[in-house]
Amino acid sequence: MTHHTGGTGPGQERSRPLPLASRARAWYTYQDTLGQPGRTPRNPPTQMEHDMYAIEPVGAVVGGECYLLTTKRSAVLLDTGFNFCADAMVDNLRAALGGRSLDLVLLTHSHYDHVGGSVAVRDAFPQARIVATKYAQSVFTKPNAIALMQNLDAGVAVEKGWTPQDDRITRLALDATVDDGDAVRLDDLTIRAVATPGHTRCCTSYFFEEPGLLVCSETLGVITRYPEVAPCLIIGARPTLDSIGRSRALEPKRVFVSHSGVLPEEDTEQFFDAVERVTREAVELVVSAHERGRSHEEIVDAFMDRFFGAFKGVQPMRAFLINTQALIPRILEEMGLAPRRSA
């Protein structure tokens, strides 16, 4: 089996995506280190086989991760990554499918690094249904949102040495929408939508009932240095903590973490503990800085200093800054505090 390793545009060689096996080994080295010398490595969180399903990374570049979940009778793509490298992702997806058809595409939320490849997937696999929330569908109809996605996607393309491809983003659309609790059924899978707002209002996780696998939206953070979790709250701490609690209450056997991969079953509870702890730490940082008289800009700087390092290489600084600037006043509002601006 071969996988697409080419790119387009200046810097192509420098930014060429890794073959899937090599990329899995790279994530294995990065994410399974734990900061504990001598620890016995385990299977890479990004790629695994279960008695009911297998999961394989098919994204083309780091930061635009997407994964193929297959069972004996079904094939589901989890998010679609960036738009600029979507053709390379589709090549990887075709190779991973090995001639099988793609049944379903599940989008966890409407951000450009999760939905950008959707049009390329639809063009390549017209029989596959693309599913997300009604709120996500509404985002795709807003010219300002589309323009921002085009701008951010193009920025990452240039940063990684690819040629921007902004025409497809205007064609983003869904084939079906889901609300909290809705079930999507395939031949051998029942997949239940679980509203998990916090990163965005449209964040939705997907609970694969038969194997007990929870595919988490980015509201539940991303893995940075396994098993440490980086917080991804944007719209507020309260909805994020509520979403963590709802997810834990499902009692999943395993969790699949956005941008990161699937965790060993024995780490499920540890993961929920970690993402709740780091979310509360983010709130404490903002509130304590405000109580010390720091301005909005100073709190943003402190937040960036504490948390952005975990996202380097996964999320562009500009996107992280935009998210942080939106988050700070929301946390303060939740706590009944008013932001301070620099003089």
Short mmCIF file of C-alpha atoms in Angstrom, two decimals:
data_model
loop_
_atom_site.label_atom_id
_atom_site.label_comp_id
_atom_site.label_asym_id
_atom_site.label_seq_id
_atom_site.Cartn_x
_atom_site.Cartn_y
_atom_site.Cartn_z
CA MET A 1 0.00 0.00 0.00
CA THR A 2 1.32 3.45 -0.88
CA HIS A 3 0.32 6.79 0.52
CA HIS A 4 0.49 10.26 -0.93
CA THR A 5 3.62 12.10 0.13
CA GLY A 6 3.69 14.98 -2.31
CA GLY A 7 2.61 18.60 -2.12
CA THR A 8 2.34 21.67 -4.30
CA GLY A 9 3.88 25.07 -4.30
CA PRO A 10 7.05 26.61 -2.95
CA GLY A 11 8.76 24.66 -0.22
CA GLN A 12 7.08 21.47 -1.33
CA GLU A 13 9.99 19.25 -0.36
CA ARG A 14 10.32 20.89 3.03
CA SER A 15 6.63 20.42 3.82
CA ARG A 16 6.03 17.03 2.23
CA PRO A 17 3.61 15.02 4.41
CA LEU A 18 4.90 11.81 5.94
CA PRO A 19 3.63 8.43 4.79
CA LEU A 20 1.08 7.09 7.25
CA ALA A 21 3.40 4.55 8.88
CA SER A 22 6.14 7.13 9.35
CA ARG A 23 3.68 9.68 10.68
CA ALA A 24 2.37 7.16 13.19
CA ARG A 25 5.93 6.49 14.36
CA ALA A 26 6.57 10.23 14.66
CA TRP A 27 3.48 10.67 16.84
CA TYR A 28 4.44 7.57 18.77
CA THR A 29 7.79 9.17 19.63
CA TYR A 30 6.27 12.54 20.46
CA GLN A 31 3.10 11.59 22.29
CA ASP A 32 4.10 8.48 24.21
CA THR A 33 7.21 9.92 25.87
CA LEU A 34 5.40 11.00 29.05
CA GLY A 35 8.50 12.83 30.22
CA GLN A 36 9.44 9.69 32.16
CA PRO A 37 12.83 8.25 31.13
CA GLY A 38 12.82 4.50 30.80
CA ARG A 39 9.05 4.15 30.48
CA THR A 40 8.09 1.22 28.29
CA PRO A 41 6.43 2.62 25.13
CA ARG A 42 2.92 1.56 24.15
CA ASN A 43 1.07 1.53 20.88
CA PRO A 44 0.83 4.98 19.29
CA PRO A 45 -2.37 6.74 20.33
CA THR A 46 -3.01 7.76 16.70
CA GLN A 47 -3.33 4.28 15.24
CA MET A 48 -4.84 1.15 16.69
CA GLU A 49 -6.84 -1.99 16.05
CA HIS A 50 -9.71 -3.21 18.20
CA ASP A 51 -11.72 -6.38 17.85
CA MET A 52 -14.57 -4.31 16.38
CA TYR A 53 -12.78 -1.46 14.59
CA ALA A 54 -9.49 -0.04 13.37
CA ILE A 55 -8.41 3.61 13.30
CA GLU A 56 -5.79 5.02 10.96
CA PRO A 57 -4.54 8.60 10.46
CA VAL A 58 -5.07 9.90 6.92
CA GLY A 59 -4.32 13.61 7.30
CA ALA A 60 -1.70 15.22 5.06
CA VAL A 61 -0.04 17.65 7.50
CA VAL A 62 0.26 18.09 11.24
CA GLY A 63 -2.49 20.36 12.54
CA GLY A 64 -5.05 19.07 10.05
CA GLU A 65 -5.46 15.61 11.51
CA CYS A 66 -8.26 13.34 10.34
CA TYR A 67 -8.75 9.63 10.81
CA LEU A 68 -10.42 6.70 9.13
CA LEU A 69 -12.39 4.35 11.36
CA THR A 70 -13.29 1.03 9.77
CA THR A 71 -15.25 -2.02 10.84
CA LYS A 72 -16.00 -5.16 8.84
CA ARG A 73 -18.85 -3.41 7.07
CA SER A 74 -18.49 0.34 7.61
CA ALA A 75 -15.98 3.12 6.95
CA VAL A 76 -16.20 6.49 8.72
CA LEU A 77 -13.95 9.53 8.29
CA LEU A 78 -13.47 11.60 11.45
CA ASP A 79 -13.05 15.25 10.40
CA THR A 80 -11.44 16.31 7.11
CA GLY A 81 -8.51 18.57 8.00
CA PHE A 82 -7.34 21.60 6.03
CA ASN A 83 -8.50 22.58 2.57
CA PHE A 84 -5.11 23.43 1.05
CA CYS A 85 -3.80 19.86 1.39
CA ALA A 86 -7.14 18.08 0.90
CA ASP A 87 -6.07 16.38 -2.33
CA ALA A 88 -3.17 14.73 -0.51
CA MET A 89 -5.50 13.72 2.31
CA VAL A 90 -7.93 12.17 -0.18
CA ASP A 91 -5.05 10.17 -1.69
CA ASN A 92 -4.17 8.89 1.78
CA LEU A 93 -7.82 8.10 2.41
CA ARG A 94 -8.15 6.14 -0.83
CA ALA A 95 -5.05 4.14 0.04
CA ALA A 96 -6.30 3.41 3.55
CA LEU A 97 -9.70 2.32 2.22
CA GLY A 98 -8.03 -0.11 -0.17
CA GLY A 99 -10.92 -0.11 -2.61
CA ARG A 100 -13.68 0.00 0.00
CA SER A 101 -16.35 2.69 -0.16
CA LEU A 102 -16.58 5.52 2.36
CA ASP A 103 -19.94 5.58 4.16
CA LEU A 104 -19.88 8.55 6.47
CA VAL A 105 -17.97 11.72 7.37
CA LEU A 106 -18.42 13.03 10.92
CA LEU A 107 -17.40 16.63 11.55
CA THR A 108 -16.84 17.52 15.20
CA HIS A 109 -17.15 21.30 14.66
CA SER A 110 -16.95 24.02 12.05
CA HIS A 111 -13.33 25.23 12.35
CA TYR A 112 -11.30 25.37 9.16
CA ASP A 113 -8.75 22.77 10.29
CA HIS A 114 -11.53 20.22 10.84
CA VAL A 115 -13.85 20.83 7.87
CA GLY A 116 -11.58 22.24 5.15
CA GLY A 117 -11.20 18.97 3.27
CA SER A 118 -14.92 18.20 3.17
CA VAL A 119 -15.54 19.39 -0.37
CA ALA A 120 -12.62 17.37 -1.72
CA VAL A 121 -13.98 14.31 0.10
CA ARG A 122 -17.45 14.87 -1.35
CA ASP A 123 -16.00 15.19 -4.85
CA ALA A 124 -14.02 11.97 -4.41
CA PHE A 125 -16.67 9.97 -2.50
CA PRO A 126 -20.10 11.36 -3.48
CA GLN A 127 -21.90 8.46 -1.79
CA ALA A 128 -20.54 9.37 1.65
CA ARG A 129 -22.84 11.42 3.90
CA ILE A 130 -21.23 14.43 5.57
CA VAL A 131 -22.74 15.05 9.01
CA ALA A 132 -22.44 17.79 11.64
CA THR A 133 -24.76 20.05 13.64
CA LYS A 134 -27.28 22.57 12.38
CA TYR A 135 -25.16 25.31 13.91
CA ALA A 136 -22.17 24.16 11.86
CA GLN A 137 -24.35 24.22 8.75
CA SER A 138 -25.33 27.80 9.54
CA VAL A 139 -21.67 28.77 9.85
CA PHE A 140 -21.07 27.55 6.31
CA THR A 141 -23.68 30.03 5.02
CA LYS A 142 -22.05 33.09 6.62
CA PRO A 143 -19.79 35.07 4.24
CA ASN A 144 -17.65 36.44 7.07
CA ALA A 145 -17.05 32.96 8.49
CA ILE A 146 -16.14 31.60 5.06
CA ALA A 147 -13.76 34.51 4.45
CA LEU A 148 -12.04 33.90 7.80
CA MET A 149 -11.66 30.19 7.06
CA GLN A 150 -10.18 30.98 3.65
CA ASN A 151 -7.77 33.48 5.21
CA LEU A 152 -6.63 31.14 7.99
CA ASP A 153 -6.30 28.15 5.67
CA ALA A 154 -4.24 30.18 3.20
CA GLY A 155 -2.02 31.41 6.02
CA VAL A 156 -1.24 27.88 7.16
CA ALA A 157 -0.64 26.80 3.56
CA VAL A 158 1.99 29.50 3.08
CA GLU A 159 3.52 28.73 6.47
CA LYS A 160 3.88 25.06 5.54
CA GLY A 161 5.03 25.71 1.98
CA TRP A 162 1.86 24.72 0.15
CA THR A 163 -0.18 26.59 -2.44
CA PRO A 164 -3.41 28.07 -1.00
CA GLN A 165 -6.61 26.56 -2.42
CA ASP A 166 -9.48 28.78 -1.29
CA ASP A 167 -12.16 28.13 -3.89
CA ARG A 168 -13.55 24.92 -2.34
CA ILE A 169 -14.30 26.44 1.07
CA THR A 170 -17.18 28.40 -0.46
CA ARG A 171 -18.83 25.05 -1.27
CA LEU A 172 -18.90 23.70 2.29
CA ALA A 173 -22.21 21.96 3.03
CA LEU A 174 -23.67 19.04 4.92
CA ASP A 175 -25.77 16.11 3.77
CA ALA A 176 -27.42 15.66 7.17
CA THR A 177 -27.48 17.41 10.53
CA VAL A 178 -27.62 16.00 14.04
CA ASP A 179 -28.78 17.32 17.39
CA ASP A 180 -27.73 16.14 20.82
CA GLY A 181 -28.82 12.54 21.31
CA ASP A 182 -29.51 11.79 17.65
CA ALA A 183 -28.32 8.41 16.39
CA VAL A 184 -26.64 7.75 13.06
CA ARG A 185 -26.89 4.09 12.08
CA LEU A 186 -24.68 2.11 9.75
CA ASP A 187 -24.77 -1.65 9.11
CA ASP A 188 -22.82 -2.56 12.23
CA LEU A 189 -22.58 0.73 14.13
CA THR A 190 -24.84 3.00 16.13
CA ILE A 191 -23.24 6.42 16.52
CA ARG A 192 -24.86 8.88 18.93
CA ALA A 193 -24.25 12.63 18.74
CA VAL A 194 -23.24 14.20 22.05
CA ALA A 195 -23.34 18.00 22.25
CA THR A 196 -20.06 19.18 23.81
CA PRO A 197 -19.95 22.97 23.47
CA GLY A 198 -16.98 24.80 24.92
CA HIS A 199 -14.44 25.03 22.12
CA THR A 200 -17.22 26.19 19.80
CA ARG A 201 -21.00 26.26 20.14
CA CYS A 202 -21.29 23.57 17.48
CA CYS A 203 -18.83 21.09 19.00
CA THR A 204 -20.22 17.57 18.94
CA SER A 205 -18.63 14.35 20.08
CA TYR A 206 -19.72 10.99 18.71
CA PHE A 207 -20.31 7.92 20.87
CA PHE A 208 -19.89 4.63 19.03
CA GLU A 209 -22.20 2.56 21.18
CA GLU A 210 -21.26 -1.01 20.28
CA PRO A 211 -17.52 -0.70 21.04
CA GLY A 212 -17.97 2.02 23.68
CA LEU A 213 -15.69 4.48 21.85
CA LEU A 214 -16.16 8.21 22.39
CA VAL A 215 -14.77 10.40 19.61
CA CYS A 216 -14.25 13.66 21.49
CA SER A 217 -14.65 17.11 20.06
CA GLU A 218 -11.88 19.64 20.71
CA THR A 219 -13.80 20.94 23.71
CA LEU A 220 -12.17 18.07 25.60
CA GLY A 221 -8.69 19.36 24.78
CA VAL A 222 -5.82 17.92 22.80
CA ILE A 223 -2.97 15.69 23.89
CA THR A 224 0.32 17.56 24.03
CA ARG A 225 2.85 15.44 25.87
CA TYR A 226 0.97 12.28 26.63
CA PRO A 227 -0.81 12.01 29.04
CA GLU A 228 -0.86 15.79 29.57
CA VAL A 229 -3.82 17.61 28.01
CA ALA A 230 -3.93 21.17 26.66
CA PRO A 231 -7.16 23.14 27.16
CA CYS A 232 -9.19 24.18 24.11
CA LEU A 233 -12.04 26.16 25.66
CA ILE A 234 -13.08 29.27 23.73
CA ILE A 235 -16.74 30.06 24.42
CA GLY A 236 -16.40 29.65 28.18
CA ALA A 237 -15.36 27.47 31.09
CA ARG A 238 -18.84 26.52 32.27
CA PRO A 239 -19.98 24.88 29.03
CA THR A 240 -16.58 23.20 28.76
CA LEU A 241 -16.77 21.71 32.25
CA ASP A 242 -20.38 20.67 31.63
CA SER A 243 -19.29 18.91 28.42
CA ILE A 244 -16.48 17.11 30.23
CA GLY A 245 -18.98 15.90 32.83
CA ARG A 246 -21.49 14.74 30.22
CA SER A 247 -18.76 12.88 28.35
CA ARG A 248 -17.51 11.15 31.48
CA ALA A 249 -21.09 10.14 32.38
CA LEU A 250 -21.30 8.09 29.17
CA GLU A 251 -18.68 5.77 30.72
CA PRO A 252 -16.85 5.15 27.45
CA LYS A 253 -14.37 2.31 27.34
CA ARG A 254 -11.97 4.35 25.22
CA VAL A 255 -11.68 7.95 24.10
CA PHE A 256 -10.45 9.35 20.84
CA VAL A 257 -8.87 12.78 21.37
CA SER A 258 -9.04 15.52 18.74
CA HIS A 259 -5.76 16.10 16.84
CA SER A 260 -4.23 13.28 18.88
CA GLY A 261 -5.69 9.81 18.49
CA VAL A 262 -7.14 7.01 20.56
CA LEU A 263 -5.97 6.37 24.10
CA PRO A 264 -5.47 3.04 25.84
CA GLU A 265 -8.55 1.87 27.72
CA GLU A 266 -6.81 2.12 31.09
CA ASP A 267 -6.23 5.86 30.53
CA THR A 268 -9.86 6.89 30.02
CA GLU A 269 -10.53 8.15 33.55
CA GLN A 270 -7.09 9.73 33.75
CA PHE A 271 -7.87 11.66 30.58
CA PHE A 272 -11.12 13.09 31.96
CA ASP A 273 -9.33 14.05 35.18
CA ALA A 274 -6.57 15.76 33.21
CA VAL A 275 -8.80 17.82 30.93
CA GLU A 276 -10.97 18.96 33.84
CA ARG A 277 -7.88 19.91 35.84
CA VAL A 278 -6.29 21.92 33.02
CA THR A 279 -9.59 23.69 32.26
CA ARG A 280 -9.84 24.81 35.88
CA GLU A 281 -6.19 25.88 35.75
CA ALA A 282 -6.95 28.09 32.74
CA VAL A 283 -9.80 29.73 34.65
CA GLU A 284 -7.61 30.26 37.70
CA LEU A 285 -4.90 31.89 35.59
CA VAL A 286 -7.35 34.37 34.09
CA VAL A 287 -9.12 35.21 37.34
CA SER A 288 -5.98 35.54 39.43
CA ALA A 289 -4.32 37.78 36.83
CA HIS A 290 -7.42 39.98 36.76
CA GLU A 291 -7.46 40.21 40.55
CA ARG A 292 -3.83 41.37 40.44
CA GLY A 293 -4.91 44.27 38.25
CA ARG A 294 -3.67 42.92 34.91
CA SER A 295 -5.20 44.31 31.73
CA HIS A 296 -6.89 42.20 29.07
CA GLU A 297 -3.77 42.36 26.94
CA GLU A 298 -1.55 41.28 29.83
CA ILE A 299 -3.83 38.35 30.65
CA VAL A 300 -3.77 37.28 27.00
CA ASP A 301 0.02 37.37 27.08
CA ALA A 302 0.10 35.31 30.29
CA PHE A 303 -2.32 32.76 28.83
CA MET A 304 -0.23 32.50 25.66
CA ASP A 305 2.95 32.05 27.69
CA ARG A 306 1.40 29.25 29.73
CA PHE A 307 -0.46 27.29 27.09
CA PHE A 308 0.64 28.10 23.52
CA GLY A 309 3.82 26.05 23.74
CA ALA A 310 1.69 22.91 23.79
CA PHE A 311 0.10 23.87 20.47
CA LYS A 312 3.21 24.82 18.49
CA GLY A 313 3.23 22.88 15.24
CA VAL A 314 -0.43 21.91 15.70
CA GLN A 315 -2.17 25.30 15.77
CA PRO A 316 -0.85 28.53 14.21
CA MET A 317 -0.10 31.29 16.71
CA ARG A 318 -2.56 33.61 15.00
CA ALA A 319 -5.46 31.18 15.45
CA PHE A 320 -4.52 30.54 19.08
CA LEU A 321 -4.30 34.29 19.72
CA ILE A 322 -7.72 34.93 18.17
CA ASN A 323 -9.22 32.18 20.34
CA THR A 324 -7.52 33.46 23.49
CA GLN A 325 -8.64 37.04 22.92
CA ALA A 326 -12.22 35.79 22.66
CA LEU A 327 -11.94 33.49 25.68
CA ILE A 328 -10.61 35.88 28.34
CA PRO A 329 -13.66 38.20 28.56
CA ARG A 330 -15.98 35.20 28.53
CA ILE A 331 -14.28 33.66 31.54
CA LEU A 332 -14.35 36.99 33.37
CA GLU A 333 -18.03 37.45 32.51
CA GLU A 334 -18.79 33.98 33.89
CA MET A 335 -17.12 35.07 37.12
CA GLY A 336 -18.95 38.42 37.24
CA LEU A 337 -15.79 40.40 36.45
CA ALA A 338 -15.21 43.15 33.89
CA PRO A 339 -12.15 43.08 31.58
CA ARG A 340 -9.56 45.84 31.89
CA ARG A 341 -8.00 47.42 28.82
CA SER A 342 -4.53 48.92 28.69
CA ALA A 343 -4.42 52.68 29.06
#
